[in-house]
mmCIF file of C-alpha atoms in Angstrom:
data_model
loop_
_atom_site.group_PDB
_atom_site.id
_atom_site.type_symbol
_atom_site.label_atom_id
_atom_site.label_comp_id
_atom_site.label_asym_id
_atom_site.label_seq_id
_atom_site.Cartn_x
_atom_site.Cartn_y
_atom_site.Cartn_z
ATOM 1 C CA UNK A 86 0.000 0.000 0.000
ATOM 2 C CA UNK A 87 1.873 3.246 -0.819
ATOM 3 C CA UNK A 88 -0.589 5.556 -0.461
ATOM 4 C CA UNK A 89 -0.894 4.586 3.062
ATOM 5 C CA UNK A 90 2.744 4.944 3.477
ATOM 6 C CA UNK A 91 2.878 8.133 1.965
ATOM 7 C CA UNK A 92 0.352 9.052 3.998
ATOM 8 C CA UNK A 93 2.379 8.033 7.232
ATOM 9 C CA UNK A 94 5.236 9.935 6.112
ATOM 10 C CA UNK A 95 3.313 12.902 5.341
ATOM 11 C CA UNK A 96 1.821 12.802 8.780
ATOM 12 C CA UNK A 97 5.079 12.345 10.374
ATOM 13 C CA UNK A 98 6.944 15.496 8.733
ATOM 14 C CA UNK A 99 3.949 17.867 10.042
ATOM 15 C CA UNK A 100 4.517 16.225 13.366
ATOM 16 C CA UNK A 101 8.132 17.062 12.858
ATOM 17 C CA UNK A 102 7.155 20.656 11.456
ATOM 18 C CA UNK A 103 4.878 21.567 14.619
ATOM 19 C CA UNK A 104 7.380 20.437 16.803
ATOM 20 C CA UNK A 105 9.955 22.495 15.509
ATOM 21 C CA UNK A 106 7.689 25.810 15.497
ATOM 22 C CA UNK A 107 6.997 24.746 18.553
ATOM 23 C CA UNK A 108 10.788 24.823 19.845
ATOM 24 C CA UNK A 109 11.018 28.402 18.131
ATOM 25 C CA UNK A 110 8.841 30.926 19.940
ATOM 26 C CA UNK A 111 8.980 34.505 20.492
ATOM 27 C CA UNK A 112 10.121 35.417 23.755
ATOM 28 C CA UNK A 113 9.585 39.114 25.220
ATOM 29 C CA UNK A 114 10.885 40.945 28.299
ATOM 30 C CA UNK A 115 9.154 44.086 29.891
ATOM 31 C CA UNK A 116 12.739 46.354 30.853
ATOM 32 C CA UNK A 117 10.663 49.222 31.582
ATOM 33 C CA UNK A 118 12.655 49.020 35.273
ATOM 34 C CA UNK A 119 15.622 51.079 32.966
ATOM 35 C CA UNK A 120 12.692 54.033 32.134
ATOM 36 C CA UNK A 121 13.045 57.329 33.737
ATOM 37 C CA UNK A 122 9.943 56.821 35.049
ATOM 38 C CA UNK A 123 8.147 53.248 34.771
ATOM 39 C CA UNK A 124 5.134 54.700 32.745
ATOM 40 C CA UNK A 125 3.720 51.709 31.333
ATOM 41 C CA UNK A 126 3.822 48.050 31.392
ATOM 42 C CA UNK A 127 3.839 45.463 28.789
ATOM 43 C CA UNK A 128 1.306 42.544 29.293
ATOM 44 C CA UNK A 129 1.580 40.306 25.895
ATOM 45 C CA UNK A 130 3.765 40.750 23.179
ATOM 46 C CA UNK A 131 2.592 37.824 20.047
ATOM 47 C CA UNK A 132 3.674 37.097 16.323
ATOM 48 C CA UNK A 133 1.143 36.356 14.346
ATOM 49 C CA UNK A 134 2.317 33.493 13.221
ATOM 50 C CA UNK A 135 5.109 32.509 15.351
ATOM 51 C CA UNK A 136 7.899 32.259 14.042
ATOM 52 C CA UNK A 137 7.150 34.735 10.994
ATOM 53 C CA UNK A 138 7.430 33.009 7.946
ATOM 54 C CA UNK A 139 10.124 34.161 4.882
ATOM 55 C CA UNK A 140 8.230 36.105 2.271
ATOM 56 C CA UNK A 141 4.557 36.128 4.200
ATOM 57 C CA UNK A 142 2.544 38.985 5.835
ATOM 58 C CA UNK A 143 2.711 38.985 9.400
ATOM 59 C CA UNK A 144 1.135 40.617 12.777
ATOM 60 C CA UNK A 145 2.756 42.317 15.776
ATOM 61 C CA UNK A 146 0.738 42.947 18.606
ATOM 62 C CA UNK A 147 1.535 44.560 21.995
ATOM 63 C CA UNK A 148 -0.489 44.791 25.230
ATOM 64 C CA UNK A 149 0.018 47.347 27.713
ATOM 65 C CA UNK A 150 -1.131 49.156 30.599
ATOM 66 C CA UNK A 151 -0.502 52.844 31.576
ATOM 67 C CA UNK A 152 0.918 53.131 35.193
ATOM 68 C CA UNK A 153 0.293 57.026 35.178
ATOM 69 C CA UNK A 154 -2.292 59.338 37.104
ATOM 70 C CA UNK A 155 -2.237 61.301 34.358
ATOM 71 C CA UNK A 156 -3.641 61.001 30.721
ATOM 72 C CA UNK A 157 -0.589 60.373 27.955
ATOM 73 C CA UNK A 158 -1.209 62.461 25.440
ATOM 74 C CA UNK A 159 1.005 61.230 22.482
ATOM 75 C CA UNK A 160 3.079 57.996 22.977
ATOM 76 C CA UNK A 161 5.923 57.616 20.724
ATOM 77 C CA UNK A 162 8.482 54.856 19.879
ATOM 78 C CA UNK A 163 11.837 54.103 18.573
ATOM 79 C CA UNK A 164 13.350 50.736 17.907
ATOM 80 C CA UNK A 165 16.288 48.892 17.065
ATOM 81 C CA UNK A 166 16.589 45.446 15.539
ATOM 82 C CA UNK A 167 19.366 42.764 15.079
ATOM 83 C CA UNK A 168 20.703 40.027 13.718
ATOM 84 C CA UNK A 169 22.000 36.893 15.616
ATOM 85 C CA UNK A 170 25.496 36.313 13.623
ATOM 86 C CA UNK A 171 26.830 34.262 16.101
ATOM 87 C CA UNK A 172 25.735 32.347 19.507
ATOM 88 C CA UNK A 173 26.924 35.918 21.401
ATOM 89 C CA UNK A 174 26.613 38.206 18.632
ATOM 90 C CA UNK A 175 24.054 40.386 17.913
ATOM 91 C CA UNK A 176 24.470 42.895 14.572
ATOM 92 C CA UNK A 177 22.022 45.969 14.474
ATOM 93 C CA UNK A 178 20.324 46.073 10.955
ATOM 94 C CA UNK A 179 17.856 48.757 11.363
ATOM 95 C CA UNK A 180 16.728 51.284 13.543
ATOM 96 C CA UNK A 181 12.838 53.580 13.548
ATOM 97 C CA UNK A 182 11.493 56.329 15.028
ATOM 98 C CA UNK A 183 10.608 57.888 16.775
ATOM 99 C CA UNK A 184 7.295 57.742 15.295
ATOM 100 C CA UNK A 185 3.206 57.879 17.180
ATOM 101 C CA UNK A 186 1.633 55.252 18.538
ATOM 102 C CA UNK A 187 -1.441 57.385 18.937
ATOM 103 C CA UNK A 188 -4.044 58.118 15.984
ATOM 104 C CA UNK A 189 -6.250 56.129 13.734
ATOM 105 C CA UNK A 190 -3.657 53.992 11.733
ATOM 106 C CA UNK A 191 -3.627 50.169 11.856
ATOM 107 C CA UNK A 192 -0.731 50.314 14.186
ATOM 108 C CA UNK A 193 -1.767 53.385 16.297
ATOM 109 C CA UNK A 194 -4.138 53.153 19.066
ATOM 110 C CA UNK A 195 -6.867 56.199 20.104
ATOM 111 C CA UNK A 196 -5.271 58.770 22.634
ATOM 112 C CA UNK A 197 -5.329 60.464 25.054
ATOM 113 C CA UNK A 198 -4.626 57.120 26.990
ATOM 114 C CA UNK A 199 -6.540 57.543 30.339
ATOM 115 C CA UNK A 200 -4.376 56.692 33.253
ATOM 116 C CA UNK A 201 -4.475 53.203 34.279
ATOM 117 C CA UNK A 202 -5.733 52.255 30.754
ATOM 118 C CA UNK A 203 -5.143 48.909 29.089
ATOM 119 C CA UNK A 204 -4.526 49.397 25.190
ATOM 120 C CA UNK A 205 -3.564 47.507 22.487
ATOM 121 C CA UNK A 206 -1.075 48.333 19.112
ATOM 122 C CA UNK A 207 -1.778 45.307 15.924
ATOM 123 C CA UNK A 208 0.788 46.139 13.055
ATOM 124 C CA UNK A 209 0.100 44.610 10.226
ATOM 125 C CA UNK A 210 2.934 43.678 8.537
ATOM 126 C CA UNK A 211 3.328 43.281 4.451
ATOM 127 C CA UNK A 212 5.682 39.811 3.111
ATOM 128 C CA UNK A 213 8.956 39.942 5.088
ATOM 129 C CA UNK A 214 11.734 41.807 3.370
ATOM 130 C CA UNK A 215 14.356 39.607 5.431
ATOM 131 C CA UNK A 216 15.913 36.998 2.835
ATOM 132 C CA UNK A 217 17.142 34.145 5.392
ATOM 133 C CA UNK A 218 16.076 32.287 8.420
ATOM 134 C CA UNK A 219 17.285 33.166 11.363
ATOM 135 C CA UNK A 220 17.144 34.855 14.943
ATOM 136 C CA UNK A 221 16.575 38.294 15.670
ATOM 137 C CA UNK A 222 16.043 41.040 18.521
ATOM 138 C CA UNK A 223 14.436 44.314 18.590
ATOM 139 C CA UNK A 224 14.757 46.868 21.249
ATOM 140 C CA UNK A 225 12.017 48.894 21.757
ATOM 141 C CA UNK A 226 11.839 52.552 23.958
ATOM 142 C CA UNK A 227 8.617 53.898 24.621
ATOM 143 C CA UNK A 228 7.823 57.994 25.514
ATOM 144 C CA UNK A 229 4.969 59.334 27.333
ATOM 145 C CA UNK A 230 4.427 62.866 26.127
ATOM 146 C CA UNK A 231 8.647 62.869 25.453
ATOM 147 C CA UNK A 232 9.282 61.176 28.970
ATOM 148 C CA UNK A 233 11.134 57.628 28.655
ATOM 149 C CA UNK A 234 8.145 54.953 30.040
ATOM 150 C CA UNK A 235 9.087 52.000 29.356
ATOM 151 C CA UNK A 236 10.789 49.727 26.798
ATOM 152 C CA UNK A 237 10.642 45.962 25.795
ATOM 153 C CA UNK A 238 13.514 43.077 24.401
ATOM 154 C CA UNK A 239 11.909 40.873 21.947
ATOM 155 C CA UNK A 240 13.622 37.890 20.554
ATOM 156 C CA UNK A 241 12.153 36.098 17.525
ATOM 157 C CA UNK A 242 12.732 33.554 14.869
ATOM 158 C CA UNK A 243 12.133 34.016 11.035
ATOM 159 C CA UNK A 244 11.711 30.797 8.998
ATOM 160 C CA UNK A 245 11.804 29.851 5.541
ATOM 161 C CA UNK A 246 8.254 28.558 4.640
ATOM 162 C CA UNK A 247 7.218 24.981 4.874
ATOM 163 C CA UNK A 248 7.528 22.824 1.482
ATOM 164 C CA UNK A 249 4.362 20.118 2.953
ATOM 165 C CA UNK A 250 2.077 23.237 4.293
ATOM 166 C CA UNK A 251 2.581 24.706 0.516
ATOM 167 C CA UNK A 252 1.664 21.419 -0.898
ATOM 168 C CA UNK A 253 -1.940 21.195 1.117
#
């Protein structure tokens, strides 16, 4: 029968596939402790999917809460990202910002932020422009009305796409 052994092979790479992705997740780390004042706090960081795939549209989105008595009028960020090029080696490729996080874009989120406020940023994300696989960082700063809140260390995998998901 080798359709039924194709079939067990099949099954047995996506059960090889999910584990890897599975081995592969973003992980995130609130440093706002380093902000002149701790401002906000990050509650979820997520990939959409995790880990982003080579040449696909993706999703950021953040979580946070304000930790102010007072309403943030514009919150801004700037970022840097890297490239792992070695097990202790991180090379920057590209910096942003600082740009708004408040308005009405896709990526924005309404202000002013009451205090105490949970919000929300989704970026929506056209196909990767990154050409290999790999590990990468990005180092985010966040400003409250040009005050230093809080930050976050992301570290997250790109991968090529799957030959057996492209076949179904």
């Amino acid at each position: 029968m080798p359709g039924a052994f194709g079939l067990i092979l099949w099954v047995s790479a996506l059960a090889a596939h999910a584990s890897a992705h599975e081995a592969v997740k973003l992980s995130w780390q609130d440093c706002g402790l380093l902000a002149d004042e701790k401002g906000i706090e990050l509650l979820d960081y997520t990939h959409e999917p995790d880990p982003i795939v080579l040449g696909e549209p993706y999703v950021i989105t953040r979580r946070f809460r304000s930790l102010l008595d007072r309403p943030i009028q514009n919150l801004t960020e700037t970022f840097q990202s890297y490239n792992r090029t070695a097990p202790a080696t991180w090379t920057p490729t590209f910096a942003g910002g600082p740009f708004s996080r408040c308005g009405r874009e896709q990526y924005q989120t309404r202000c002013p932020l009451q205090p105490k406020e949970e919000f929300a940023c989704h970026e929506h994300h056209p196909a990767t422009h990154v050409t290999g696989a790999g590990t990468h960082r990005a180092v985010e700063h966040y400003f409250a009305d040009g005050t230093f809140v809080g930050c976050a260390v992301v570290v997250y995998q790109y991968t090529a796409p799957d030959p057996i998901l492209t076949l179904l």
